[in-house]
Amino acid sequence: MESVIHLLKIRCSKSTGFFYQCNLVTEKDFVLRYDKATIKKELANMKIKLNPDQEIVSTIRKGLKRTGGYCPCLRERTEATKCMCQEFKNPIADPGFEGVCHCMLYYKSL
């Protein structure tokens, strides 16, 4: 509930200062928006691109929707398997790494 309250305060109109005029956003919506923003930021900073094959991208994105954002290629549902999974985040921290993630959704170039 704290996340929802925090988000409501952020969304309030600065001119009125009244909290009852805010849009009610669920915690799930907040998490999904945060995840998308985080992924976009990581992509911009790390030279990571989506797979150019749109069929693969479409299939993986459908799987991500079905699994609630967890890697559709892995059975385990933990924070480590939330897209962009830890299995890909660890090697991309190395500036010399070039390759794809487990699902082939993302590709990191040098």
PDB file of C-alpha atoms in Angstrom:
ATOM      1  CA  MET A   1       0.000   0.000   0.000  1.00  0.00           C
ATOM      2  CA  GLU A   2       2.921   2.364   0.593  1.00  0.00           C
ATOM      3  CA  SER A   3       3.832   2.228  -3.114  1.00  0.00           C
ATOM      4  CA  VAL A   4       0.321   3.248  -4.104  1.00  0.00           C
ATOM      5  CA  ILE A   5       0.263   6.144  -1.644  1.00  0.00           C
ATOM      6  CA  HIS A   6       3.696   7.298  -2.794  1.00  0.00           C
ATOM      7  CA  LEU A   7       2.614   7.136  -6.433  1.00  0.00           C
ATOM      8  CA  LEU A   8      -0.556   9.100  -5.683  1.00  0.00           C
ATOM      9  CA  LYS A   9       1.490  11.885  -4.153  1.00  0.00           C
ATOM     10  CA  ILE A  10       3.668  12.027  -7.250  1.00  0.00           C
ATOM     11  CA  ARG A  11       0.651  12.218  -9.556  1.00  0.00           C
ATOM     12  CA  CYS A  12      -1.078  15.024  -7.660  1.00  0.00           C
ATOM     13  CA  SER A  13      -1.545  18.385  -9.278  1.00  0.00           C
ATOM     14  CA  LYS A  14       1.104  20.799  -8.026  1.00  0.00           C
ATOM     15  CA  SER A  15      -1.205  23.782  -8.412  1.00  0.00           C
ATOM     16  CA  THR A  16      -3.962  22.466  -6.129  1.00  0.00           C
ATOM     17  CA  GLY A  17      -2.065  20.304  -3.693  1.00  0.00           C
ATOM     18  CA  PHE A  18      -5.200  18.236  -3.068  1.00  0.00           C
ATOM     19  CA  PHE A  19      -4.625  14.520  -3.033  1.00  0.00           C
ATOM     20  CA  TYR A  20      -8.214  13.586  -3.873  1.00  0.00           C
ATOM     21  CA  GLN A  21      -7.760  14.874  -7.437  1.00  0.00           C
ATOM     22  CA  CYS A  22      -5.082  12.278  -8.158  1.00  0.00           C
ATOM     23  CA  ASN A  23      -5.483   9.357 -10.506  1.00  0.00           C
ATOM     24  CA  LEU A  24      -5.669   6.091  -8.587  1.00  0.00           C
ATOM     25  CA  VAL A  25      -2.966   3.767  -9.867  1.00  0.00           C
ATOM     26  CA  THR A  26      -2.562   0.238  -8.579  1.00  0.00           C
ATOM     27  CA  GLU A  27       0.729  -1.080  -7.314  1.00  0.00           C
ATOM     28  CA  LYS A  28       0.795  -3.558 -10.217  1.00  0.00           C
ATOM     29  CA  ASP A  29       0.481  -0.699 -12.746  1.00  0.00           C
ATOM     30  CA  PHE A  30       3.273   1.153 -10.947  1.00  0.00           C
ATOM     31  CA  VAL A  31       5.565  -1.881 -11.082  1.00  0.00           C
ATOM     32  CA  LEU A  32       4.878  -2.467 -14.790  1.00  0.00           C
ATOM     33  CA  ARG A  33       5.568   1.178 -15.644  1.00  0.00           C
ATOM     34  CA  TYR A  34       8.692   1.188 -13.485  1.00  0.00           C
ATOM     35  CA  ASP A  35       9.981  -1.978 -15.149  1.00  0.00           C
ATOM     36  CA  LYS A  36       9.457  -0.548 -18.640  1.00  0.00           C
ATOM     37  CA  ALA A  37      11.194   2.692 -17.705  1.00  0.00           C
ATOM     38  CA  THR A  38      14.080   0.830 -16.089  1.00  0.00           C
ATOM     39  CA  ILE A  39      14.553  -1.432 -19.095  1.00  0.00           C
ATOM     40  CA  LYS A  40      14.534   1.518 -21.514  1.00  0.00           C
ATOM     41  CA  LYS A  41      17.131   3.323 -19.394  1.00  0.00           C
ATOM     42  CA  GLU A  42      19.345   0.231 -19.231  1.00  0.00           C
ATOM     43  CA  LEU A  43      19.063  -0.245 -22.980  1.00  0.00           C
ATOM     44  CA  ALA A  44      20.112   3.336 -23.679  1.00  0.00           C
ATOM     45  CA  ASN A  45      23.146   3.124 -21.401  1.00  0.00           C
ATOM     46  CA  MET A  46      24.456  -0.282 -22.456  1.00  0.00           C
ATOM     47  CA  LYS A  47      24.189  -0.445 -26.272  1.00  0.00           C
ATOM     48  CA  ILE A  48      21.564  -3.147 -25.971  1.00  0.00           C
ATOM     49  CA  LYS A  49      19.154  -3.606 -28.833  1.00  0.00           C
ATOM     50  CA  LEU A  50      16.088  -5.722 -29.450  1.00  0.00           C
ATOM     51  CA  ASN A  51      16.510  -8.673 -31.752  1.00  0.00           C
ATOM     52  CA  PRO A  52      15.984  -7.444 -35.338  1.00  0.00           C
ATOM     53  CA  ASP A  53      13.747 -10.483 -36.017  1.00  0.00           C
ATOM     54  CA  GLN A  54      10.293  -9.077 -35.220  1.00  0.00           C
ATOM     55  CA  GLU A  55       8.742 -12.559 -35.047  1.00  0.00           C
ATOM     56  CA  ILE A  56      11.030 -13.514 -32.152  1.00  0.00           C
ATOM     57  CA  VAL A  57      10.406 -10.178 -30.411  1.00  0.00           C
ATOM     58  CA  SER A  58       6.635 -10.575 -30.783  1.00  0.00           C
ATOM     59  CA  THR A  59       6.683 -14.153 -29.472  1.00  0.00           C
ATOM     60  CA  ILE A  60       8.825 -13.284 -26.450  1.00  0.00           C
ATOM     61  CA  ARG A  61       6.723 -10.209 -25.612  1.00  0.00           C
ATOM     62  CA  LYS A  62       3.551 -12.333 -25.664  1.00  0.00           C
ATOM     63  CA  GLY A  63       5.285 -14.752 -23.311  1.00  0.00           C
ATOM     64  CA  LEU A  64       6.301 -11.882 -21.014  1.00  0.00           C
ATOM     65  CA  LYS A  65       2.688 -10.705 -20.833  1.00  0.00           C
ATOM     66  CA  ARG A  66       1.524 -14.249 -20.095  1.00  0.00           C
ATOM     67  CA  THR A  67       4.071 -14.732 -17.296  1.00  0.00           C
ATOM     68  CA  GLY A  68       3.738 -11.294 -15.734  1.00  0.00           C
ATOM     69  CA  GLY A  69       7.144 -10.063 -16.871  1.00  0.00           C
ATOM     70  CA  TYR A  70       9.152 -13.166 -15.994  1.00  0.00           C
ATOM     71  CA  CYS A  71      11.350 -14.823 -18.606  1.00  0.00           C
ATOM     72  CA  PRO A  72       9.015 -17.080 -20.606  1.00  0.00           C
ATOM     73  CA  CYS A  73      11.898 -19.442 -21.378  1.00  0.00           C
ATOM     74  CA  LEU A  74      12.560 -20.297 -17.722  1.00  0.00           C
ATOM     75  CA  ARG A  75      10.267 -22.167 -15.331  1.00  0.00           C
ATOM     76  CA  GLU A  76      11.472 -20.472 -12.169  1.00  0.00           C
ATOM     77  CA  ARG A  77       9.625 -17.268 -11.183  1.00  0.00           C
ATOM     78  CA  THR A  78      11.939 -15.170  -9.025  1.00  0.00           C
ATOM     79  CA  GLU A  79      13.346 -11.646  -9.160  1.00  0.00           C
ATOM     80  CA  ALA A  80      16.369 -13.118 -10.948  1.00  0.00           C
ATOM     81  CA  THR A  81      14.142 -14.321 -13.816  1.00  0.00           C
ATOM     82  CA  LYS A  82      12.251 -11.037 -14.218  1.00  0.00           C
ATOM     83  CA  CYS A  83      12.992  -9.587 -17.663  1.00  0.00           C
ATOM     84  CA  MET A  84      15.754  -8.371 -18.177  1.00  0.00           C
ATOM     85  CA  CYS A  85      16.918 -11.449 -16.273  1.00  0.00           C
ATOM     86  CA  GLN A  86      19.945 -11.643 -14.010  1.00  0.00           C
ATOM     87  CA  GLU A  87      21.406 -14.312 -16.290  1.00  0.00           C
ATOM     88  CA  PHE A  88      21.845 -11.573 -18.928  1.00  0.00           C
ATOM     89  CA  LYS A  89      22.518  -8.636 -16.579  1.00  0.00           C
ATOM     90  CA  ASN A  90      25.623 -10.260 -15.085  1.00  0.00           C
ATOM     91  CA  PRO A  91      27.581 -10.684 -18.351  1.00  0.00           C
ATOM     92  CA  ILE A  92      26.492  -7.335 -19.830  1.00  0.00           C
ATOM     93  CA  ALA A  93      28.166  -5.550 -16.937  1.00  0.00           C
ATOM     94  CA  ASP A  94      31.444  -6.612 -18.582  1.00  0.00           C
ATOM     95  CA  PRO A  95      32.344  -4.003 -21.243  1.00  0.00           C
ATOM     96  CA  GLY A  96      33.937  -6.736 -23.373  1.00  0.00           C
ATOM     97  CA  PHE A  97      30.815  -8.914 -23.526  1.00  0.00           C
ATOM     98  CA  GLU A  98      28.923  -9.194 -26.790  1.00  0.00           C
ATOM     99  CA  GLY A  99      25.975 -11.555 -27.096  1.00  0.00           C
ATOM    100  CA  VAL A 100      22.287 -12.270 -26.643  1.00  0.00           C
ATOM    101  CA  CYS A 101      20.071 -12.997 -23.667  1.00  0.00           C
ATOM    102  CA  HIS A 102      18.654 -16.461 -22.975  1.00  0.00           C
ATOM    103  CA  CYS A 103      15.434 -15.770 -24.949  1.00  0.00           C
ATOM    104  CA  MET A 104      17.248 -13.952 -27.749  1.00  0.00           C
ATOM    105  CA  LEU A 105      15.099 -10.863 -27.106  1.00  0.00           C
ATOM    106  CA  TYR A 106      18.076  -8.585 -26.393  1.00  0.00           C
ATOM    107  CA  TYR A 107      21.479  -8.280 -28.041  1.00  0.00           C
ATOM    108  CA  LYS A 108      24.411  -6.353 -26.557  1.00  0.00           C
ATOM    109  CA  SER A 109      27.008  -5.013 -28.935  1.00  0.00           C
ATOM    110  CA  LEU A 110      30.470  -3.775 -28.055  1.00  0.00           C
TER     111      LEU A 110
END
